[in-house]
mmCIF file of C-alpha atoms in Angstrom:
data_model
loop_
_atom_site.group_PDB
_atom_site.id
_atom_site.type_symbol
_atom_site.label_atom_id
_atom_site.label_comp_id
_atom_site.label_asym_id
_atom_site.label_seq_id
_atom_site.Cartn_x
_atom_site.Cartn_y
_atom_site.Cartn_z
ATOM 1 C CA VAL J 1 -12.092 44.413 114.603
ATOM 2 C CA CYS J 2 -13.883 42.617 117.450
ATOM 3 C CA GLU J 3 -16.895 41.830 115.269
ATOM 4 C CA ILE J 4 -14.774 40.424 112.451
ATOM 5 C CA ILE J 5 -12.749 38.287 114.852
ATOM 6 C CA SER J 6 -15.771 36.964 116.753
ATOM 7 C CA ARG J 7 -17.403 35.848 113.479
ATOM 8 C CA SER J 8 -14.329 33.822 112.492
ATOM 9 C CA ASP J 9 -14.026 30.171 113.424
ATOM 10 C CA PRO J 10 -12.863 29.156 116.083
ATOM 11 C CA TYR J 11 -13.255 32.485 117.902
ATOM 12 C CA LEU J 12 -16.222 33.120 120.162
ATOM 13 C CA PHE J 13 -15.517 36.511 121.620
ATOM 14 C CA ALA J 14 -13.160 39.476 121.304
ATOM 15 C CA TRP J 15 -12.823 42.675 123.270
ATOM 16 C CA ILE J 16 -10.488 45.639 123.366
ATOM 17 C CA GLY J 17 -9.532 47.288 126.615
ATOM 18 C CA ALA J 18 -7.895 50.705 126.827
ATOM 19 C CA VAL J 19 -4.874 51.196 129.050
ATOM 20 C CA GLU J 20 -5.755 53.879 131.599
ATOM 21 C CA GLU J 21 -2.292 55.095 132.633
ATOM 22 C CA ARG J 22 -3.442 57.287 135.549
ATOM 23 C CA GLU J 23 -5.464 54.478 137.085
ATOM 24 C CA GLY J 24 -3.023 51.733 136.154
ATOM 25 C CA THR J 25 -5.845 49.638 134.718
ATOM 26 C CA VAL J 26 -7.239 48.170 131.525
ATOM 27 C CA ARG J 27 -10.875 49.188 130.923
ATOM 28 C CA PRO J 28 -13.089 47.400 128.372
ATOM 29 C CA ARG J 29 -14.101 49.713 125.499
ATOM 30 C CA THR J 30 -15.612 47.499 122.817
ATOM 31 C CA ALA J 31 -16.521 43.843 122.344
ATOM 32 C CA ALA J 32 -18.334 41.410 120.116
ATOM 33 C CA GLY J 33 -19.390 37.786 120.202
ATOM 34 C CA ILE J 34 -21.101 37.290 123.550
ATOM 35 C CA ASP J 35 -23.024 39.201 126.162
ATOM 36 C CA TRP J 36 -21.047 42.245 127.290
ATOM 37 C CA SER J 37 -22.050 41.691 130.928
ATOM 38 C CA TYR J 38 -18.982 39.491 131.306
ATOM 39 C CA LEU J 39 -16.855 42.621 130.916
ATOM 40 C CA ASP J 40 -18.757 44.523 133.609
ATOM 41 C CA GLN J 41 -17.159 42.399 136.303
ATOM 42 C CA LEU J 42 -13.600 42.831 135.019
ATOM 43 C CA ASP J 43 -11.186 44.833 137.127
ATOM 44 C CA ILE J 44 -7.771 44.509 135.546
ATOM 45 C CA SER J 45 -4.784 46.175 137.119
ATOM 46 C CA ILE J 46 -1.544 46.623 135.228
ATOM 47 C CA GLU J 47 0.881 46.979 138.128
ATOM 48 C CA VAL J 48 -0.667 45.765 141.389
ATOM 49 C CA GLY J 49 -2.569 42.714 142.567
ATOM 50 C CA PRO J 50 -3.369 39.312 141.105
ATOM 51 C CA SER J 51 -4.961 40.634 137.900
ATOM 52 C CA ALA J 52 -1.672 42.346 136.988
ATOM 53 C CA GLN J 53 -0.092 38.878 136.718
ATOM 54 C CA ARG J 54 -2.821 37.482 134.483
ATOM 55 C CA PRO J 55 -2.817 37.625 130.653
ATOM 56 C CA THR J 56 -4.362 41.066 130.015
ATOM 57 C CA GLY J 57 -2.503 42.834 132.829
ATOM 58 C CA THR J 58 0.786 41.224 131.806
ATOM 59 C CA ALA J 59 0.262 42.043 128.101
ATOM 60 C CA ALA J 60 -0.473 45.695 128.966
ATOM 61 C CA ARG J 61 2.509 45.971 131.317
ATOM 62 C CA THR J 62 5.110 44.148 129.210
ATOM 63 C CA GLY J 63 3.877 44.839 125.678
ATOM 64 C CA THR J 64 4.135 41.116 124.880
ATOM 65 C CA VAL J 65 1.489 38.667 123.694
ATOM 66 C CA GLN J 66 0.112 36.427 126.457
ATOM 67 C CA TRP J 67 -2.000 33.335 125.908
ATOM 68 C CA VAL J 68 -3.718 30.599 127.832
ATOM 69 C CA SER J 69 -3.816 27.230 126.098
ATOM 70 C CA ASP J 70 -6.282 25.600 128.500
ATOM 71 C CA ALA J 71 -8.542 27.850 130.547
ATOM 72 C CA GLN J 72 -9.508 24.980 132.840
ATOM 73 C CA SER J 73 -6.002 24.048 133.942
ATOM 74 C CA ASP J 74 -4.044 27.331 133.772
ATOM 75 C CA PRO J 75 -3.749 28.846 137.286
ATOM 76 C CA THR J 76 -3.539 32.390 135.867
ATOM 77 C CA TYR J 77 -7.081 31.895 134.558
ATOM 78 C CA GLU J 78 -8.615 30.854 137.870
ATOM 79 C CA PRO J 79 -10.806 33.970 138.387
ATOM 80 C CA TRP J 80 -12.409 33.517 134.967
ATOM 81 C CA GLN J 81 -12.794 29.721 134.813
ATOM 82 C CA ALA J 82 -16.517 29.918 135.671
ATOM 83 C CA ALA J 83 -17.069 32.438 132.862
ATOM 84 C CA ALA J 84 -15.041 30.234 130.502
ATOM 85 C CA ASP J 85 -17.331 27.300 131.333
ATOM 86 C CA ARG J 86 -20.480 29.404 130.964
ATOM 87 C CA TYR J 87 -19.502 30.902 127.604
ATOM 88 C CA GLY J 88 -17.649 27.866 126.222
ATOM 89 C CA TRP J 89 -14.168 29.183 125.624
ATOM 90 C CA ARG J 90 -11.193 26.970 126.230
ATOM 91 C CA SER J 91 -8.241 29.216 125.348
ATOM 92 C CA SER J 92 -7.541 32.917 125.034
ATOM 93 C CA ILE J 93 -4.910 35.351 123.910
ATOM 94 C CA ALA J 94 -4.147 38.917 125.047
ATOM 95 C CA ILE J 95 -2.486 41.000 122.323
ATOM 96 C CA PRO J 96 -1.010 44.369 123.299
ATOM 97 C CA ILE J 97 -2.032 47.253 121.060
ATOM 98 C CA VAL J 98 1.262 49.086 120.693
ATOM 99 C CA HIS J 99 3.048 51.625 118.546
ATOM 100 C CA GLY J 100 6.278 53.506 119.098
ATOM 101 C CA GLY J 101 6.770 52.199 122.622
ATOM 102 C CA THR J 102 3.248 53.195 123.747
ATOM 103 C CA THR J 103 0.737 50.557 124.785
ATOM 104 C CA TYR J 104 -2.730 51.879 123.960
ATOM 105 C CA GLY J 105 -4.681 48.835 125.002
ATOM 106 C CA VAL J 106 -5.093 45.077 124.751
ATOM 107 C CA LEU J 107 -7.065 43.002 122.257
ATOM 108 C CA ASN J 108 -8.402 39.828 123.892
ATOM 109 C CA VAL J 109 -9.603 36.905 121.786
ATOM 110 C CA TYR J 110 -11.299 33.746 123.071
ATOM 111 C CA SER J 111 -11.615 30.369 121.329
ATOM 112 C CA ASP J 112 -13.765 27.322 121.891
ATOM 113 C CA ARG J 113 -10.694 25.091 121.374
ATOM 114 C CA ARG J 114 -7.785 24.294 123.643
ATOM 115 C CA ASP J 115 -4.400 25.279 122.192
ATOM 116 C CA ALA J 116 -6.113 27.462 119.558
ATOM 117 C CA PHE J 117 -3.272 29.968 119.317
ATOM 118 C CA GLY J 118 -0.231 28.386 117.663
ATOM 119 C CA ASP J 119 2.955 30.198 116.652
ATOM 120 C CA ARG J 120 1.655 31.370 113.279
ATOM 121 C CA GLU J 121 -1.637 32.581 114.704
ATOM 122 C CA ARG J 122 0.090 34.405 117.569
ATOM 123 C CA SER J 123 2.379 36.095 115.060
ATOM 124 C CA VAL J 124 -0.542 37.237 112.888
ATOM 125 C CA LEU J 125 -2.487 38.504 115.898
ATOM 126 C CA GLU J 126 0.594 40.289 117.235
ATOM 127 C CA GLU J 127 0.912 42.069 113.870
ATOM 128 C CA LEU J 128 -2.766 42.989 114.129
ATOM 129 C CA GLY J 129 -2.012 44.526 117.549
ATOM 130 C CA HIS J 130 0.729 46.639 115.949
ATOM 131 C CA THR J 131 -1.608 47.673 113.122
ATOM 132 C CA ILE J 132 -4.325 48.730 115.556
ATOM 133 C CA GLY J 133 -1.651 50.529 117.617
ATOM 134 C CA TYR J 134 -0.592 52.466 114.533
ATOM 135 C CA ALA J 135 -4.241 53.390 113.932
ATOM 136 C CA TYR J 136 -4.509 54.678 117.531
ATOM 137 C CA TYR J 137 -1.290 56.668 117.019
ATOM 138 C CA THR J 138 -2.570 58.138 113.745
ATOM 139 C CA PHE J 139 -5.854 59.074 115.393
ATOM 140 C CA GLU J 140 -3.965 60.829 118.213
ATOM 141 C CA ILE J 141 -1.863 62.783 115.702
ATOM 142 C CA GLU J 142 -4.940 63.788 113.711
ATOM 143 C CA ALA J 143 -6.782 64.833 116.882
ATOM 144 C CA ARG J 144 -3.776 66.911 117.952
ATOM 145 C CA GLU J 145 -3.613 68.525 114.505
ATOM 146 C CA ARG J 146 -7.362 69.323 114.611
ATOM 147 C CA GLN J 147 -6.899 70.878 118.064
ATOM 148 C CA GLN J 148 -3.922 72.933 116.851
ATOM 149 C CA PHE J 149 -5.910 74.062 113.798
ATOM 150 C CA ARG J 150 -8.836 75.149 116.002
ATOM 151 C CA GLU J 151 -6.418 77.049 118.251
ATOM 152 C CA LEU J 152 -4.830 78.689 115.209
ATOM 153 C CA GLU J 153 -8.296 79.704 113.967
ATOM 154 C CA ARG J 154 -9.092 81.230 117.402
ATOM 155 C CA GLN J 155 -5.791 83.129 117.415
ATOM 156 C CA THR J 156 -6.390 84.352 113.846
ATOM 157 C CA GLU J 157 -9.858 85.556 114.845
ATOM 158 C CA ARG J 158 -8.451 87.381 117.907
ATOM 159 C CA LEU J 159 -5.717 88.911 115.749
ATOM 160 C CA GLY J 160 -8.337 90.061 113.219
ATOM 161 C CA LYS J 161 -10.375 91.721 115.978
ATOM 162 C CA PHE J 162 -7.236 93.390 117.309
ATOM 163 C CA VAL J 163 -6.257 94.656 113.839
ATOM 164 C CA ASN J 164 -9.786 96.008 113.288
ATOM 165 C CA ALA J 165 -9.747 97.787 116.662
ATOM 166 C CA LEU J 166 -6.257 99.152 116.040
ATOM 167 C CA SER J 167 -7.241 100.262 112.550
ATOM 168 C CA HIS J 168 -10.308 102.066 113.949
ATOM 169 C CA ASP J 169 -8.280 103.662 116.747
ATOM 170 C CA LEU J 170 -5.634 104.884 114.271
ATOM 171 C CA ARG J 171 -8.073 105.977 111.568
ATOM 172 C CA ASN J 172 -9.417 109.015 113.457
ATOM 173 C CA PRO J 173 -6.018 110.519 114.373
ATOM 174 C CA LEU J 174 -4.765 109.831 110.828
ATOM 175 C CA ASN J 175 -7.841 111.553 109.337
ATOM 176 C CA VAL J 176 -7.212 114.594 111.545
ATOM 177 C CA ALA J 177 -3.516 114.645 110.586
ATOM 178 C CA GLU J 178 -4.445 114.329 106.896
ATOM 179 C CA MET J 179 -6.851 117.285 107.186
ATOM 180 C CA HIS J 180 -4.146 119.403 108.863
ATOM 181 C CA LEU J 181 -1.671 118.444 106.110
ATOM 182 C CA GLU J 182 -4.136 119.365 103.353
ATOM 183 C CA THR J 183 -4.884 122.662 105.069
ATOM 184 C CA TYR J 184 -1.154 123.366 105.389
ATOM 185 C CA LEU J 185 -0.590 122.577 101.714
ATOM 186 C CA GLU J 186 -3.480 124.865 100.694
ATOM 187 C CA THR J 187 -2.699 127.738 103.051
ATOM 188 C CA ASP J 188 0.997 127.353 103.833
ATOM 189 C CA ASP J 189 0.009 127.959 107.478
ATOM 190 C CA ARG J 190 2.663 126.130 109.534
ATOM 191 C CA SER J 191 0.357 125.886 112.581
ATOM 192 C CA HIS J 192 -1.460 123.079 110.761
#
């Protein structure tokens, strides 16, 4: 997704950050378009501190699309204005990756134009966030199913071992009982 977006005009860069619930942060996971070192310096909180009030933190916390029309004049963009100058982006958008009330992450897209994200574009990108969110959800379900299948296989294997052991433990006494029954039937000796 990031590669496709970053190759499309007027986008320069895209990255996806995962919401880390325990830490209350958004951590970069994948990117395309420019040097990844920009992401190394990011520390984005969802709940506490100044970064929680900026586009990515707000998108992760509220589940709503956030955008900056002019990176040079928007006060929420102040910590990243030097990076915006260095890499040439003028506007950005933070799209929450959501499905079923769960925010999995945030897709961030940067443009070399001011006001690059109009109503129609925001709507399309928001739908993309929902589509990616559904993919995350599907992946979680499939991973859970694979885990349950592996657990079922382990339980079946343990049950098989138990049945084999039980069968072996019962086989000897049953063989002895069968011999006594045959002897009784042949001899009519009730002691057998």
